Amino acid sequence: QVQLVESGGGLVQAGGSLRLSCAASGRTFGTYDMGWFRQAPGKEREFVAGITWTGSSTYYSDSVKGRFTISRDNAKNTVYLQMNSLNPEDTAVYYCAASLRRTWSPIYSISHYDYRGQGTQVTISS
């Protein structure tokens, strides 16, 4: 069982930045693909960013590409999401997810992942 705990959410003005963190339990974090998803009220869950277990490849949705950066620190069992140039459309609950890589589902699909955190609220004011 992998436990994921997100932190770093909050309320910021449009144009501001936030860095989300997701701490994972377990001693095999370095073998997990990791991803961030978000869900706004009344909207479907949306892929935001993903990073492979080696950290060598990253993936982003078109809506955040160029503004968000996903990274990981395997020594700290943590994945990060640096979010810049935030706008009100980024308001959502952000979840991190961990994949044991036992599926052929692509990294941008929720089916790729085995575990999900409780989420952290991000609110952007205009």
PDB file of C-alpha atoms in Angstrom:
ATOM      1  CA  GLN A   1       0.000   0.000   0.000  1.00  0.00           C
ATOM      2  CA  VAL A   2       1.297   3.428  -0.961  1.00  0.00           C
ATOM      3  CA  GLN A   3       0.113   6.507   0.881  1.00  0.00           C
ATOM      4  CA  LEU A   4       0.304   9.884  -0.800  1.00  0.00           C
ATOM      5  CA  VAL A   5      -0.032  13.195   1.011  1.00  0.00           C
ATOM      6  CA  GLU A   6      -0.285  16.440  -0.917  1.00  0.00           C
ATOM      7  CA  SER A   7       0.551  19.861   0.460  1.00  0.00           C
ATOM      8  CA  GLY A   8       1.187  23.381  -0.729  1.00  0.00           C
ATOM      9  CA  GLY A   9      -2.242  24.373  -1.930  1.00  0.00           C
ATOM     10  CA  GLY A  10      -3.810  27.687  -1.080  1.00  0.00           C
ATOM     11  CA  LEU A  11      -5.282  30.923  -2.326  1.00  0.00           C
ATOM     12  CA  VAL A  12      -3.236  33.127  -4.635  1.00  0.00           C
ATOM     13  CA  GLN A  13      -3.948  35.945  -7.029  1.00  0.00           C
ATOM     14  CA  ALA A  14      -3.913  35.490 -10.762  1.00  0.00           C
ATOM     15  CA  GLY A  15      -0.380  35.628 -12.079  1.00  0.00           C
ATOM     16  CA  GLY A  16       1.040  34.156  -8.912  1.00  0.00           C
ATOM     17  CA  SER A  17       2.811  30.888  -8.225  1.00  0.00           C
ATOM     18  CA  LEU A  18       2.454  27.869  -5.991  1.00  0.00           C
ATOM     19  CA  ARG A  19       4.484  24.740  -5.479  1.00  0.00           C
ATOM     20  CA  LEU A  20       2.645  21.581  -4.601  1.00  0.00           C
ATOM     21  CA  SER A  21       4.371  18.663  -2.938  1.00  0.00           C
ATOM     22  CA  CYS A  22       3.332  15.046  -2.686  1.00  0.00           C
ATOM     23  CA  ALA A  23       5.069  12.830  -0.168  1.00  0.00           C
ATOM     24  CA  ALA A  24       4.857   9.094  -0.682  1.00  0.00           C
ATOM     25  CA  SER A  25       5.264   6.272   1.783  1.00  0.00           C
ATOM     26  CA  GLY A  26       7.280   3.195   1.060  1.00  0.00           C
ATOM     27  CA  ARG A  27      10.824   2.373   0.075  1.00  0.00           C
ATOM     28  CA  THR A  28      10.233   1.901  -3.625  1.00  0.00           C
ATOM     29  CA  PHE A  29       9.189   5.419  -4.604  1.00  0.00           C
ATOM     30  CA  GLY A  30      11.932   5.461  -7.168  1.00  0.00           C
ATOM     31  CA  THR A  31      10.128   2.781  -9.160  1.00  0.00           C
ATOM     32  CA  TYR A  32       6.806   4.638  -9.470  1.00  0.00           C
ATOM     33  CA  ASP A  33       5.641   6.818 -12.293  1.00  0.00           C
ATOM     34  CA  MET A  34       3.994   9.844 -10.690  1.00  0.00           C
ATOM     35  CA  GLY A  35       1.281  12.150 -11.899  1.00  0.00           C
ATOM     36  CA  TRP A  36      -0.801  15.150 -10.967  1.00  0.00           C
ATOM     37  CA  PHE A  37      -4.487  15.454 -11.757  1.00  0.00           C
ATOM     38  CA  ARG A  38      -7.014  18.115 -10.903  1.00  0.00           C
ATOM     39  CA  GLN A  39     -10.748  18.406 -10.628  1.00  0.00           C
ATOM     40  CA  ALA A  40     -12.718  21.620 -10.574  1.00  0.00           C
ATOM     41  CA  PRO A  41     -16.312  21.820  -9.308  1.00  0.00           C
ATOM     42  CA  GLY A  42     -18.711  20.507 -11.904  1.00  0.00           C
ATOM     43  CA  LYS A  43     -15.917  19.372 -14.195  1.00  0.00           C
ATOM     44  CA  GLU A  44     -14.311  16.062 -14.954  1.00  0.00           C
ATOM     45  CA  ARG A  45     -10.957  15.086 -13.531  1.00  0.00           C
ATOM     46  CA  GLU A  46      -8.140  16.329 -15.753  1.00  0.00           C
ATOM     47  CA  PHE A  47      -4.564  15.154 -16.235  1.00  0.00           C
ATOM     48  CA  VAL A  48      -2.092  17.906 -15.413  1.00  0.00           C
ATOM     49  CA  ALA A  49       1.416  16.452 -15.502  1.00  0.00           C
ATOM     50  CA  GLY A  50       3.310  13.192 -15.242  1.00  0.00           C
ATOM     51  CA  ILE A  51       6.881  12.080 -14.692  1.00  0.00           C
ATOM     52  CA  THR A  52       8.404   8.687 -15.299  1.00  0.00           C
ATOM     53  CA  TRP A  53      10.044   6.652 -12.565  1.00  0.00           C
ATOM     54  CA  THR A  54      13.514   7.636 -13.791  1.00  0.00           C
ATOM     55  CA  GLY A  55      12.579  11.283 -14.024  1.00  0.00           C
ATOM     56  CA  SER A  56      13.859  11.313 -17.573  1.00  0.00           C
ATOM     57  CA  SER A  57      10.502  12.071 -19.187  1.00  0.00           C
ATOM     58  CA  THR A  58       7.781  14.521 -18.291  1.00  0.00           C
ATOM     59  CA  TYR A  59       4.344  15.071 -19.767  1.00  0.00           C
ATOM     60  CA  TYR A  60       1.930  17.989 -19.544  1.00  0.00           C
ATOM     61  CA  SER A  61      -1.566  18.827 -20.592  1.00  0.00           C
ATOM     62  CA  ASP A  62      -1.805  21.558 -23.184  1.00  0.00           C
ATOM     63  CA  SER A  63      -3.542  23.804 -20.674  1.00  0.00           C
ATOM     64  CA  VAL A  64      -0.523  23.929 -18.358  1.00  0.00           C
ATOM     65  CA  LYS A  65       2.410  23.376 -20.696  1.00  0.00           C
ATOM     66  CA  GLY A  66       4.965  26.134 -20.325  1.00  0.00           C
ATOM     67  CA  ARG A  67       3.539  27.239 -16.959  1.00  0.00           C
ATOM     68  CA  PHE A  68       3.790  24.132 -14.763  1.00  0.00           C
ATOM     69  CA  THR A  69       6.803  21.947 -14.054  1.00  0.00           C
ATOM     70  CA  ILE A  70       6.740  18.497 -12.516  1.00  0.00           C
ATOM     71  CA  SER A  71       9.818  17.152 -10.790  1.00  0.00           C
ATOM     72  CA  ARG A  72      10.765  14.494  -8.281  1.00  0.00           C
ATOM     73  CA  ASP A  73      13.271  13.896  -5.536  1.00  0.00           C
ATOM     74  CA  ASN A  74      13.581  10.169  -5.014  1.00  0.00           C
ATOM     75  CA  ALA A  75      15.768  10.650  -1.944  1.00  0.00           C
ATOM     76  CA  LYS A  76      12.849  12.461  -0.296  1.00  0.00           C
ATOM     77  CA  ASN A  77      10.077  10.271  -1.737  1.00  0.00           C
ATOM     78  CA  THR A  78       8.477  13.442  -3.051  1.00  0.00           C
ATOM     79  CA  VAL A  79       7.095  14.735  -6.308  1.00  0.00           C
ATOM     80  CA  TYR A  80       6.561  18.435  -6.918  1.00  0.00           C
ATOM     81  CA  LEU A  81       4.395  20.569  -9.146  1.00  0.00           C
ATOM     82  CA  GLN A  82       5.676  24.102  -9.649  1.00  0.00           C
ATOM     83  CA  MET A  83       2.824  26.226 -10.932  1.00  0.00           C
ATOM     84  CA  ASN A  84       3.512  29.656 -12.402  1.00  0.00           C
ATOM     85  CA  SER A  85       1.370  32.259 -14.143  1.00  0.00           C
ATOM     86  CA  LEU A  86      -1.709  30.896 -12.441  1.00  0.00           C
ATOM     87  CA  ASN A  87      -5.132  31.944 -13.622  1.00  0.00           C
ATOM     88  CA  PRO A  88      -8.649  31.378 -12.255  1.00  0.00           C
ATOM     89  CA  GLU A  89      -9.128  28.420 -14.619  1.00  0.00           C
ATOM     90  CA  ASP A  90      -6.461  26.593 -12.605  1.00  0.00           C
ATOM     91  CA  THR A  91      -8.724  26.567  -9.545  1.00  0.00           C
ATOM     92  CA  ALA A  92      -9.305  22.953  -8.560  1.00  0.00           C
ATOM     93  CA  VAL A  93      -8.450  20.212  -6.126  1.00  0.00           C
ATOM     94  CA  TYR A  94      -5.084  18.823  -7.159  1.00  0.00           C
ATOM     95  CA  TYR A  95      -4.291  15.167  -6.610  1.00  0.00           C
ATOM     96  CA  CYS A  96      -1.078  13.269  -6.989  1.00  0.00           C
ATOM     97  CA  ALA A  97      -1.081   9.679  -8.112  1.00  0.00           C
ATOM     98  CA  ALA A  98       1.417   6.834  -8.126  1.00  0.00           C
ATOM     99  CA  SER A  99       1.779   4.075 -10.674  1.00  0.00           C
ATOM    100  CA  LEU A 100       3.420   0.728 -10.080  1.00  0.00           C
ATOM    101  CA  ARG A 101       3.826   0.531 -13.871  1.00  0.00           C
ATOM    102  CA  ARG A 102       1.901  -2.714 -14.211  1.00  0.00           C
ATOM    103  CA  THR A 103      -0.348  -1.392 -16.970  1.00  0.00           C
ATOM    104  CA  TRP A 104       0.081  -0.309 -20.562  1.00  0.00           C
ATOM    105  CA  SER A 105      -2.204   2.678 -20.004  1.00  0.00           C
ATOM    106  CA  PRO A 106      -0.484   5.925 -20.927  1.00  0.00           C
ATOM    107  CA  ILE A 107       0.881   8.163 -18.221  1.00  0.00           C
ATOM    108  CA  TYR A 108      -1.800  10.797 -18.874  1.00  0.00           C
ATOM    109  CA  SER A 109      -4.599   8.299 -18.149  1.00  0.00           C
ATOM    110  CA  ILE A 110      -5.925   7.806 -14.627  1.00  0.00           C
ATOM    111  CA  SER A 111      -5.888   4.084 -15.451  1.00  0.00           C
ATOM    112  CA  HIS A 112      -2.103   4.233 -15.374  1.00  0.00           C
ATOM    113  CA  TYR A 113      -2.154   4.826 -11.635  1.00  0.00           C
ATOM    114  CA  ASP A 114      -2.697   2.572  -8.650  1.00  0.00           C
ATOM    115  CA  TYR A 115      -2.859   5.055  -5.799  1.00  0.00           C
ATOM    116  CA  ARG A 116      -4.140   8.571  -5.306  1.00  0.00           C
ATOM    117  CA  GLY A 117      -3.837  11.137  -2.551  1.00  0.00           C
ATOM    118  CA  GLN A 118      -6.603  13.069  -0.823  1.00  0.00           C
ATOM    119  CA  GLY A 119      -5.900  16.232  -2.728  1.00  0.00           C
ATOM    120  CA  THR A 120      -5.061  19.832  -1.951  1.00  0.00           C
ATOM    121  CA  GLN A 121      -7.216  22.822  -2.853  1.00  0.00           C
ATOM    122  CA  VAL A 122      -5.797  25.468  -5.159  1.00  0.00           C
ATOM    123  CA  THR A 123      -7.829  28.643  -5.573  1.00  0.00           C
ATOM    124  CA  ILE A 124      -6.826  31.461  -7.898  1.00  0.00           C
ATOM    125  CA  SER A 125      -8.530  34.808  -7.476  1.00  0.00           C
ATOM    126  CA  SER A 126      -8.922  37.221 -10.371  1.00  0.00           C
TER     127      SER A 126
END
